[in-house]
Short mmCIF file of C-alpha atoms and ligand atoms in Angstrom, two decimals:
data_model
loop_
_atom_site.label_atom_id
_atom_site.label_comp_id
_atom_site.label_asym_id
_atom_site.label_seq_id
_atom_site.Cartn_x
_atom_site.Cartn_y
_atom_site.Cartn_z
CA MET A 1 61.32 125.99 73.31
CA ASP A 2 61.86 128.39 70.91
CA GLU A 3 61.10 127.70 67.45
CA GLN A 4 64.44 126.83 66.14
CA THR A 5 64.76 124.35 69.48
CA ARG A 6 61.91 122.58 68.06
CA LYS A 7 62.25 122.26 64.81
CA ALA A 8 66.08 121.02 65.53
CA LEU A 9 63.85 118.62 67.54
CA ARG A 10 61.88 117.44 64.92
CA GLY A 11 64.51 117.31 62.24
CA LEU A 12 66.56 114.33 64.48
CA PRO A 13 66.81 111.14 63.02
CA SER A 14 64.98 107.56 64.83
CA VAL A 15 67.67 105.44 65.87
CA GLU A 16 66.58 103.08 62.79
CA GLU A 17 67.16 105.38 60.89
CA LEU A 18 70.31 105.41 62.25
CA VAL A 19 71.05 101.73 61.86
CA SER A 20 70.41 101.26 58.18
CA HIS A 21 72.38 104.09 57.54
CA PRO A 22 76.16 102.95 55.50
CA GLY A 23 78.08 104.70 58.22
CA ALA A 24 76.36 101.64 60.17
CA GLN A 25 77.86 98.87 58.93
CA LYS A 26 81.40 98.93 60.73
CA LEU A 27 79.54 99.47 64.64
CA LEU A 28 77.30 96.38 63.42
CA GLU A 29 80.58 94.68 62.14
CA GLU A 30 82.30 95.42 65.07
CA TYR A 31 79.44 95.35 68.29
CA PRO A 32 76.50 93.09 67.75
CA ARG A 33 73.17 94.91 67.03
CA ALA A 34 71.44 95.41 69.83
CA LEU A 35 74.82 97.16 71.18
CA VAL A 36 74.82 99.65 68.73
CA VAL A 37 70.73 100.22 68.89
CA GLN A 38 71.09 101.30 72.33
CA ALA A 39 74.22 103.14 72.01
CA LEU A 40 72.15 105.42 69.17
CA ARG A 41 69.31 105.69 71.41
CA GLU A 42 71.97 107.22 74.36
CA THR A 43 73.67 109.31 71.74
CA LEU A 44 70.25 110.67 71.08
CA GLN A 45 69.06 111.46 74.70
CA MET A 46 72.20 113.26 74.80
CA VAL A 47 71.81 115.14 71.86
CA ARG A 48 68.13 115.83 72.90
CA LYS A 49 68.83 117.07 76.25
CA SER A 50 71.92 119.36 74.64
CA LEU A 51 69.38 120.74 72.47
CA LEU A 52 66.43 121.74 75.54
CA THR A 53 69.72 122.78 77.89
CA ALA A 54 71.08 125.08 74.88
CA THR A 55 67.21 127.21 74.62
CA GLU A 56 68.31 127.89 78.66
CA PRO A 57 70.37 131.36 79.99
CA GLY A 58 73.96 129.77 80.57
CA ARG A 59 73.26 127.05 77.92
CA SER A 60 77.08 124.84 77.70
CA ALA A 61 78.73 126.46 74.94
CA ASP A 62 79.11 123.03 72.88
CA ALA A 63 76.00 122.35 72.32
CA PRO A 64 75.79 121.31 68.57
CA GLY A 65 73.87 123.44 66.63
CA VAL A 66 71.38 122.11 63.97
CA GLY A 67 73.93 121.83 61.35
CA ASP A 68 75.78 119.34 63.55
CA LEU A 69 73.15 116.90 62.98
CA ALA A 70 74.08 114.51 60.20
CA PRO A 71 73.64 111.40 60.93
CA GLU A 72 77.78 110.52 60.85
CA GLY A 73 77.66 112.46 63.28
CA PHE A 74 74.98 110.61 65.65
CA LEU A 75 76.88 107.61 64.53
CA SER A 76 80.67 109.01 65.50
CA GLN A 77 79.24 109.61 68.61
CA ALA A 78 77.63 106.53 69.06
CA ALA A 79 81.01 105.10 68.44
CA LEU A 80 82.84 106.39 70.98
CA VAL A 81 80.32 105.50 73.83
CA LEU A 82 80.36 101.84 72.69
CA GLU A 83 84.13 102.22 73.11
CA ALA A 84 83.61 102.99 76.66
CA TRP A 85 81.28 100.35 76.77
CA SER A 86 83.93 98.21 75.56
CA ARG A 87 86.71 99.23 77.94
CA PRO A 88 86.84 96.56 81.00
CA GLY A 89 85.59 99.54 84.28
CA LEU A 90 88.13 98.15 86.93
CA ARG A 91 91.50 97.71 85.29
CA SER A 92 95.48 97.60 85.52
CA VAL A 93 97.79 101.61 85.45
CA ALA A 94 101.25 102.09 85.99
CA ASN A 95 101.81 103.55 89.85
CA LEU A 96 104.08 105.98 89.71
CA SER A 97 103.24 108.05 92.20
CA GLY A 98 105.63 107.21 94.28
CA VAL A 99 104.00 105.38 96.76
CA ILE A 100 103.31 101.84 97.31
CA ILE A 101 101.00 100.65 99.18
CA HIS A 102 98.44 102.81 97.27
CA THR A 103 94.61 101.89 98.85
CA ASN A 104 93.16 103.47 95.68
CA LEU A 105 95.32 101.77 93.07
CA GLY A 106 94.88 98.24 94.73
CA ARG A 107 97.48 98.73 97.20
CA SER A 108 99.72 95.22 96.59
CA ALA A 109 100.42 93.77 93.67
CA LEU A 110 100.83 90.21 94.03
CA SER A 111 103.62 87.57 93.93
CA ALA A 112 104.07 85.23 90.55
CA ARG A 113 103.54 82.60 92.70
CA ALA A 114 99.83 84.09 94.33
CA LEU A 115 98.91 84.71 90.73
CA ASP A 116 99.76 81.52 89.12
CA ARG A 117 97.21 79.85 92.02
CA VAL A 118 95.00 82.43 91.82
CA ALA A 119 94.42 81.24 88.36
CA GLN A 120 94.75 77.01 89.07
CA VAL A 121 92.39 77.81 91.90
CA ALA A 122 89.95 80.00 89.49
CA ARG A 123 89.65 77.77 86.49
CA GLY A 124 88.41 74.72 87.81
CA TYR A 125 87.03 72.88 90.62
CA SER A 126 88.94 72.84 94.23
CA ASN A 127 89.78 71.25 97.36
CA LEU A 128 88.05 74.45 98.85
CA GLU A 129 85.90 72.78 101.45
CA TYR A 130 87.26 69.25 100.67
CA ASP A 131 88.84 66.65 102.88
CA LEU A 132 90.33 65.10 100.02
CA GLU A 133 91.95 62.39 102.58
CA ALA A 134 89.01 61.82 104.42
CA GLY A 135 86.58 62.15 101.06
CA THR A 136 84.15 64.49 103.22
CA ARG A 137 83.10 67.97 103.73
CA GLY A 138 85.98 70.01 104.50
CA HIS A 139 86.96 73.66 105.59
CA ARG A 140 88.07 76.75 103.55
CA GLU A 141 89.83 78.03 106.61
CA THR A 142 92.22 75.36 107.06
CA HIS A 143 94.24 76.46 104.09
CA VAL A 144 95.78 79.62 105.45
CA GLU A 145 95.71 77.99 109.42
CA THR A 146 98.56 76.18 108.88
CA LEU A 147 100.84 78.35 107.33
CA LEU A 148 99.74 81.37 109.36
CA THR A 149 100.58 79.79 112.42
CA ARG A 150 104.13 78.79 111.29
CA VAL A 151 105.04 81.79 110.04
CA THR A 152 104.10 83.65 112.98
CA GLY A 153 104.68 81.14 115.59
CA ALA A 154 100.90 81.56 117.10
CA GLU A 155 98.65 79.12 118.17
CA ALA A 156 96.23 79.51 116.27
CA ALA A 157 94.72 81.54 113.04
CA PHE A 158 92.11 82.69 111.42
CA ALA A 159 91.47 84.74 108.22
CA VAL A 160 88.90 87.84 106.82
CA ASN A 161 87.26 89.38 104.22
CA ASN A 162 89.78 92.06 105.38
CA ASN A 163 91.41 94.11 108.44
CA ALA A 164 88.07 95.91 109.55
CA GLY A 165 85.92 93.19 109.55
CA ALA A 166 88.58 91.29 111.49
CA VAL A 167 88.66 94.43 114.12
CA LEU A 168 84.58 94.43 113.53
CA LEU A 169 84.48 90.32 114.27
CA ILE A 170 86.96 90.67 117.58
CA LEU A 171 84.27 93.46 119.09
CA MET A 172 81.53 91.20 118.19
CA ALA A 173 82.41 88.22 119.55
CA LEU A 174 84.61 88.78 122.48
CA ALA A 175 82.66 92.50 123.67
CA ALA A 176 78.91 92.91 122.32
CA GLY A 177 77.10 94.68 125.26
CA ARG A 178 80.27 94.84 127.42
CA GLU A 179 83.67 97.46 127.33
CA VAL A 180 86.02 97.80 125.12
CA LEU A 181 88.83 100.01 126.72
CA VAL A 182 90.87 102.08 123.99
CA SER A 183 93.21 104.69 123.84
CA ARG A 184 92.36 108.21 123.61
CA GLY A 185 95.26 108.60 121.75
CA GLN A 186 94.77 105.57 118.76
CA LEU A 187 91.25 106.39 117.63
CA VAL A 188 92.16 106.36 114.57
CA GLU A 189 90.39 106.66 111.12
CA ILE A 190 92.14 105.00 108.37
CA GLY A 191 91.09 106.15 104.61
CA GLY A 192 88.79 107.84 105.90
CA SER A 193 85.58 104.82 105.76
CA PHE A 194 87.67 102.94 109.18
CA ARG A 195 86.63 104.86 111.43
CA LEU A 196 86.86 102.95 114.68
CA PRO A 197 84.22 104.32 117.22
CA ASP A 198 82.03 104.04 114.07
CA ILE A 199 83.16 99.53 114.61
CA MET A 200 82.74 100.44 117.53
CA ARG A 201 79.08 100.87 117.68
CA ALA A 202 78.59 98.85 114.74
CA SER A 203 79.72 96.23 117.00
CA GLY A 204 77.32 96.43 119.84
CA ALA A 205 80.52 96.58 122.39
CA ARG A 206 80.45 99.94 124.17
CA LEU A 207 84.04 102.07 123.41
CA VAL A 208 85.58 103.22 126.60
CA GLU A 209 88.04 106.16 126.02
CA VAL A 210 90.82 105.95 127.68
CA GLY A 211 93.89 108.75 128.74
CA THR A 212 94.04 111.63 126.36
CA THR A 213 95.44 112.50 123.05
CA ASN A 214 99.13 112.81 123.50
CA ARG A 215 99.52 111.26 126.58
CA THR A 216 97.52 107.72 128.22
CA ARG A 217 99.02 105.84 131.19
CA ILE A 218 98.32 102.23 132.71
CA GLY A 219 96.84 104.03 135.71
CA ASP A 220 94.32 105.26 133.36
CA TYR A 221 93.04 101.86 131.92
CA GLU A 222 93.20 100.71 135.32
CA ALA A 223 90.85 103.47 136.32
CA ALA A 224 88.66 103.02 133.46
CA ILE A 225 88.23 98.82 133.70
CA GLY A 226 85.01 98.29 135.69
CA ALA A 227 82.47 95.79 136.31
CA GLU A 228 81.74 95.67 131.86
CA SER A 229 84.56 95.49 130.23
CA ALA A 230 85.47 92.82 128.21
CA LEU A 231 88.37 93.76 126.04
CA VAL A 232 90.87 95.93 126.27
CA LEU A 233 92.24 96.66 122.49
CA ARG A 234 95.19 98.24 121.19
CA VAL A 235 95.28 100.13 118.13
CA HIS A 236 98.66 100.77 115.65
CA THR A 237 98.51 104.11 114.59
CA SER A 238 98.68 103.42 111.45
CA ASN A 239 98.26 106.93 109.83
CA TYR A 240 99.97 109.38 111.91
CA ARG A 241 101.91 109.94 114.44
CA ILE A 242 101.51 111.81 118.14
CA LEU A 243 104.88 113.34 118.58
CA GLY A 244 106.32 115.63 121.29
CA PHE A 245 105.29 115.42 125.02
CA THR A 246 103.73 111.93 124.16
CA GLU A 247 103.07 108.58 126.59
CA GLU A 248 101.49 105.35 125.37
CA VAL A 249 102.01 101.70 127.46
CA ASP A 250 103.21 99.01 125.40
CA LEU A 251 101.56 95.77 125.28
CA ALA A 252 103.44 93.65 127.58
CA ALA A 253 101.87 95.85 130.70
CA LEU A 254 98.31 96.10 129.19
CA VAL A 255 98.29 92.33 129.20
CA GLU A 256 99.99 91.92 132.44
CA LEU A 257 97.11 94.48 133.76
CA ALA A 258 94.47 92.57 131.79
CA ARG A 259 95.56 89.21 132.61
CA GLY A 260 94.51 90.76 136.69
CA ARG A 261 91.20 91.47 136.04
CA ASN A 262 90.22 88.97 133.52
CA LEU A 263 89.95 90.71 130.45
CA LEU A 264 91.63 90.19 127.02
CA VAL A 265 93.50 92.02 124.96
CA ALA A 266 93.49 92.33 121.07
CA ASP A 267 96.07 94.31 118.99
CA ASP A 268 94.75 96.00 115.50
CA LEU A 269 98.55 95.84 114.07
CA GLY A 270 97.01 97.41 110.86
CA SER A 271 99.77 96.56 108.78
CA GLY A 272 101.24 94.06 110.08
CA ALA A 273 104.62 93.51 109.41
CA LEU A 274 105.26 89.80 109.55
CA ALA A 275 109.19 89.44 109.26
CA ASP A 276 111.52 91.15 111.33
CA SER A 277 113.46 92.59 108.60
CA ALA A 278 115.20 95.97 107.75
CA ILE A 279 112.57 96.23 105.31
CA PHE A 280 109.95 97.40 107.68
CA ARG A 281 111.99 99.96 109.69
CA GLY A 282 110.83 99.32 112.90
CA GLU A 283 107.02 98.58 112.41
CA PRO A 284 105.56 96.40 114.84
CA THR A 285 105.51 92.99 114.48
CA VAL A 286 103.11 90.29 114.28
CA GLY A 287 105.51 88.28 116.38
CA SER A 288 106.35 91.45 118.67
CA SER A 289 102.38 91.71 119.69
CA LEU A 290 101.89 87.67 120.00
CA SER A 291 105.58 87.56 122.31
CA ALA A 292 103.28 90.55 124.42
CA GLY A 293 101.26 88.52 125.37
CA ALA A 294 97.97 89.66 122.84
CA ASP A 295 95.50 87.26 123.07
CA VAL A 296 94.28 88.02 119.79
CA VAL A 297 96.36 90.17 116.65
CA CYS A 298 94.72 91.07 113.59
CA PHE A 299 96.32 92.49 110.77
CA SER A 300 95.47 93.30 106.62
CA GLY A 301 96.76 91.16 103.99
CA ASP A 302 97.38 93.21 101.11
CA LYS A 303 99.12 96.35 103.17
CA LEU A 304 103.11 95.06 104.41
CA LEU A 305 101.84 91.36 103.81
CA GLY A 306 101.78 92.53 100.07
CA GLY A 307 98.97 89.84 99.57
CA PRO A 308 95.69 90.01 98.79
CA GLN A 309 92.81 91.89 100.63
CA ALA A 310 92.30 89.75 103.79
CA GLY A 311 92.13 90.35 107.18
CA VAL A 312 94.14 87.89 109.41
CA LEU A 313 94.09 87.36 113.15
CA VAL A 314 96.28 85.07 114.58
CA GLY A 315 96.83 84.33 118.65
CA ARG A 316 95.02 82.02 121.52
CA ALA A 317 93.78 79.17 120.49
CA GLU A 318 90.14 79.84 122.88
CA VAL A 319 90.32 82.90 121.17
CA ILE A 320 90.38 82.32 117.68
CA ASP A 321 88.19 79.59 118.14
CA ARG A 322 85.19 82.05 119.55
CA LEU A 323 85.75 84.01 116.57
CA ARG A 324 85.81 81.74 114.22
CA LYS A 325 82.23 80.27 115.54
CA HIS A 326 80.69 83.94 115.48
CA PRO A 327 77.47 84.31 112.70
CA VAL A 328 79.28 87.07 111.51
CA ALA A 329 82.57 85.27 110.73
CA ARG A 330 80.46 83.73 107.94
CA ALA A 331 79.22 87.05 106.81
CA LEU A 332 83.22 87.56 106.26
CA ARG A 333 85.33 84.78 104.83
CA LEU A 334 87.06 84.53 102.31
CA ASP A 335 86.83 83.52 98.76
CA LYS A 336 88.76 80.88 97.35
CA MET A 337 90.61 83.25 95.17
CA THR A 338 91.43 84.97 97.97
CA LEU A 339 92.24 82.11 99.82
CA ALA A 340 94.88 81.07 96.99
CA ALA A 341 96.51 84.28 97.01
CA LEU A 342 97.11 84.34 100.57
CA GLU A 343 98.35 81.09 100.48
CA ALA A 344 101.10 81.41 98.49
CA THR A 345 102.08 84.96 99.50
CA LEU A 346 102.33 83.48 102.88
CA GLU A 347 104.63 80.04 101.79
CA ALA A 348 107.11 82.85 100.69
CA TYR A 349 107.79 83.78 104.31
CA GLN A 350 108.74 80.51 105.01
CA ASP A 351 112.28 81.61 103.24
CA SER A 352 113.45 84.68 104.91
CA GLU A 353 116.04 85.15 101.65
CA ARG A 354 113.59 84.89 99.20
CA VAL A 355 110.80 86.90 100.64
CA GLY A 356 112.08 90.14 99.94
CA ARG A 357 112.69 89.16 96.39
CA GLU A 358 109.67 87.44 95.44
CA VAL A 359 106.14 89.69 96.76
CA PRO A 360 106.70 93.23 95.06
CA THR A 361 105.34 95.17 98.12
CA LEU A 362 108.93 93.76 99.68
CA LEU A 363 110.84 94.09 96.64
CA PHE A 364 109.89 98.24 95.83
CA LEU A 365 109.95 98.70 99.68
CA SER A 366 113.68 97.46 99.27
CA ARG A 367 115.11 98.87 96.06
CA THR A 368 117.94 101.05 97.55
CA ALA A 369 118.41 104.71 95.77
CA GLU A 370 121.14 103.04 93.20
CA GLU A 371 118.35 101.01 91.40
CA THR A 372 115.34 103.67 91.22
CA ALA A 373 118.20 105.53 89.46
CA THR A 374 118.78 103.17 87.10
CA LEU A 375 115.10 102.18 86.34
CA ALA A 376 114.55 106.28 86.20
CA MET A 377 117.31 106.36 83.76
CA ASP A 378 115.91 103.33 81.82
CA LEU A 379 112.37 105.19 81.76
CA GLN A 380 113.64 107.68 80.90
CA ALA A 381 115.77 106.26 77.29
CA ALA A 382 112.34 104.59 77.22
CA ILE A 383 110.43 107.65 76.96
CA GLU A 384 112.62 109.58 74.25
CA ARG A 385 113.44 107.05 72.31
CA ARG A 386 109.76 107.23 70.96
CA CYS A 387 109.60 110.88 71.56
CA GLY A 388 110.14 113.88 73.11
CA ASP A 389 110.44 116.47 71.21
CA GLY A 390 108.83 119.62 73.06
CA PHE A 391 109.81 118.78 76.70
CA ILE A 392 111.91 118.76 79.11
CA LEU A 393 113.36 115.04 80.48
CA GLU A 394 115.13 114.18 83.43
CA VAL A 395 116.15 111.97 86.02
CA GLU A 396 115.86 113.24 89.23
CA GLU A 397 116.36 112.70 93.40
CA SER A 398 112.72 111.55 95.41
CA SER A 399 111.26 111.12 98.04
CA ALA A 400 108.85 107.77 98.39
CA ARG A 401 106.23 106.65 100.59
CA ALA A 402 105.60 103.53 101.72
CA GLY A 403 101.97 104.05 101.66
CA GLY A 404 98.77 102.06 103.33
CA GLY A 405 99.16 103.61 106.82
CA SER A 406 102.17 102.41 107.36
CA MET A 407 105.52 104.14 108.35
CA PRO A 408 103.99 107.73 107.65
CA LEU A 409 107.31 109.83 108.23
CA LEU A 410 109.65 107.12 106.49
CA GLU A 411 111.16 108.77 103.34
CA LEU A 412 112.04 106.25 101.04
CA PRO A 413 115.08 107.69 99.02
CA SER A 414 113.94 107.23 95.40
CA HIS A 415 114.27 108.32 91.80
CA ALA A 416 111.43 109.55 89.63
CA VAL A 417 111.19 111.16 85.56
CA ARG A 418 110.96 114.89 85.36
CA ILE A 419 109.36 115.87 82.56
CA ARG A 420 108.77 120.13 82.32
CA LEU A 421 107.78 121.66 79.30
CA PRO A 422 109.70 124.44 77.56
CA GLU A 423 108.62 128.61 77.33
CA SER A 424 107.50 128.18 74.44
CA SER A 425 104.63 125.22 74.95
CA THR A 426 101.87 124.73 73.89
CA THR A 427 100.21 122.21 76.35
CA SER A 428 100.02 122.74 80.02
CA VAL A 429 101.59 119.76 83.23
CA PRO A 430 97.41 119.46 83.77
CA SER A 431 97.04 118.42 80.52
CA LEU A 432 99.66 115.81 80.25
CA ASP A 433 98.71 114.75 83.59
CA THR A 434 95.08 114.67 82.21
CA GLU A 435 96.21 112.60 79.47
CA LEU A 436 98.45 110.12 80.97
CA ARG A 437 95.17 109.21 82.73
CA ARG A 438 93.36 108.14 79.56
CA ALA A 439 96.56 106.27 77.82
CA PRO A 440 96.24 102.96 76.91
CA LEU A 441 97.84 101.63 80.29
CA PRO A 442 96.86 104.74 82.42
CA VAL A 443 99.88 106.20 84.43
CA VAL A 444 99.33 107.65 87.95
CA ALA A 445 101.98 110.35 88.20
CA ARG A 446 103.34 112.94 90.64
CA VAL A 447 101.84 116.34 89.66
CA ALA A 448 103.82 119.30 91.31
CA GLN A 449 104.28 122.72 90.48
CA ASP A 450 105.42 123.17 86.83
CA SER A 451 106.49 119.70 86.43
CA LEU A 452 105.60 116.00 86.36
CA HIS A 453 107.00 112.98 88.33
CA LEU A 454 107.48 109.69 87.01
CA ASP A 455 108.79 108.21 90.28
CA VAL A 456 109.76 104.42 89.57
CA ILE A 457 110.11 102.51 93.29
CA ALA A 458 106.64 101.13 92.34
CA LEU A 459 107.58 100.01 88.74
CA ASP A 460 107.34 96.78 87.63
CA GLY A 461 110.81 96.53 85.57
CA THR A 462 108.38 94.27 82.72
CA ASP A 463 105.67 97.67 82.63
CA LEU A 464 108.56 99.53 81.59
CA GLU A 465 108.23 100.19 78.21
CA ALA A 466 104.57 100.26 78.52
CA VAL A 467 104.56 103.38 80.27
CA ALA A 468 106.89 104.41 78.34
CA GLU A 469 104.29 104.08 75.27
CA SER A 470 101.56 105.43 77.67
CA VAL A 471 103.66 108.54 78.20
CA ALA A 472 104.92 108.70 74.55
CA TRP A 473 100.97 109.00 73.56
CA ALA A 474 100.22 111.53 76.60
CA MET A 475 102.43 113.90 74.62
CA ALA A 476 101.57 113.16 71.49
CA ARG A 477 98.04 113.91 72.86
CA ALA A 478 98.57 117.08 75.38
CA VAL A 479 100.40 118.10 72.06
CA GLY A 480 98.34 118.08 69.51
CA ARG A 481 94.85 118.89 71.49
CA GLY A 482 97.14 122.15 72.51
CA LEU A 483 95.14 124.30 75.69
CA THR A 484 91.60 123.79 73.93
CA ALA A 485 88.41 125.70 75.70
CA SER A 486 87.07 122.15 77.04
CA ASP A 487 90.30 121.81 78.95
CA SER A 488 89.88 124.83 80.52
CA GLY A 489 86.25 123.94 81.78
CA ARG A 490 87.63 120.32 83.24
C1 PLP B 1 94.34 99.57 107.42
C2 PLP B 1 93.89 99.36 109.15
C3 PLP B 1 92.92 99.16 109.20
C4 PLP B 1 91.31 98.69 107.83
O1 PLP B 1 91.84 97.34 107.56
P1 PLP B 1 92.04 97.18 105.91
O2 PLP B 1 92.60 96.24 105.67
O3 PLP B 1 91.75 98.34 104.95
O4 PLP B 1 90.20 96.63 106.14
C5 PLP B 1 92.46 98.77 110.52
N1 PLP B 1 93.11 99.07 111.37
C6 PLP B 1 94.29 100.08 111.53
C7 PLP B 1 95.34 99.95 111.93
C8 PLP B 1 94.69 99.43 109.80
O5 PLP B 1 96.02 100.53 110.12
#
């Protein structure tokens, strides 16, 4: 440590000095004193650390010099810390990425009916586990079970925390310590954290790989069945397709084979299209898996269903009963807010006319190119009303995706507002993108080559003005700051 650093460290003010500085008054009016003290302590810590590293070779260029160590400097730094602390960690963002069911952005937006029901149930007490007729203890699952059997036609139903949990429960309850047959073409990894072989291991069931990656025939299954076999699991290859010289056994044939050998058949549909609607463009439906004879079918609540995070299980009463009674079911149970949202989402499916308009995910999936063109033009106009000088805005055709591991090859015709920079610009597309993510309503856009694309397929019309506001805010910041050293270093 050199003499200059030693001097600077000695010269640092104390927390007490800073709190009683007149400049701290504003912070103390806005935040509790204890929080201000904590923020100042953190700020001093940061400065101390950067002073120490500043003496090392390769020191960071922006470490404050001794001249920066005035109380005002600490106080404004502490103000930034306090501001960051008071922002919620989990908050709304606008999804203009062109991916409708975006797992990183929370997958599905809930319908107004679902939001309403969540608020009603969460603001006070509810009959979560209380039978109002009998005045005795009830079961939380009953609320969605009848509705699920009605809309799917299944004998029985049960819902857990997510579809990964549903698969785990199936394996533990129906095949622990025994063998489960899965085609090699279906050993999926979804979103980097759901890997079928890993779940299988965790469940205590033994995976028996059947056939090859691209071709699996009924004879492969037949040959793989042994005395230890308990279950045949079909997994929907949600987020990929094996193309070309391929073969998979259809579910009805698997069911026939399994029946003759006393095995059960489970079908993990992943997305789970509940209605046989053109919106789903040929995704396998829950109904078709049930009529093919699967003993149990599972799917996510927040993918194509358009509801909250959940894992839905439907199938034969005797099998569902075994799942419900397994001890792990208790560890995977749904909370009351999710149950409320799930029930309200399922209610919409009772009316096939209305569901496409009521559930946002379905609404976005069914948007036509004309509708997205209009929306994109409205967004462009709203941005230009606020700003736009120094940027080139135009509406262009875009190709969107369903996301959420559904329909991976399908391109949905959509439109985007494309933002480009003139040659003379003092900013860059990556800086604009960075500022957009920092905006009051953060906007997640798509950066492609020399431009930024705001795809409107998943934009709720009521958010349009707020998005335009964020874009204008980000443009002003990007231009105001220009290309500074901190940008290139980020
Ligand atoms: C998405 C998916 C899962 C995992 O579902 P979560 O609801 O994310 O837990 C499991 N299996 C398949 C085939 C999937 O597509």
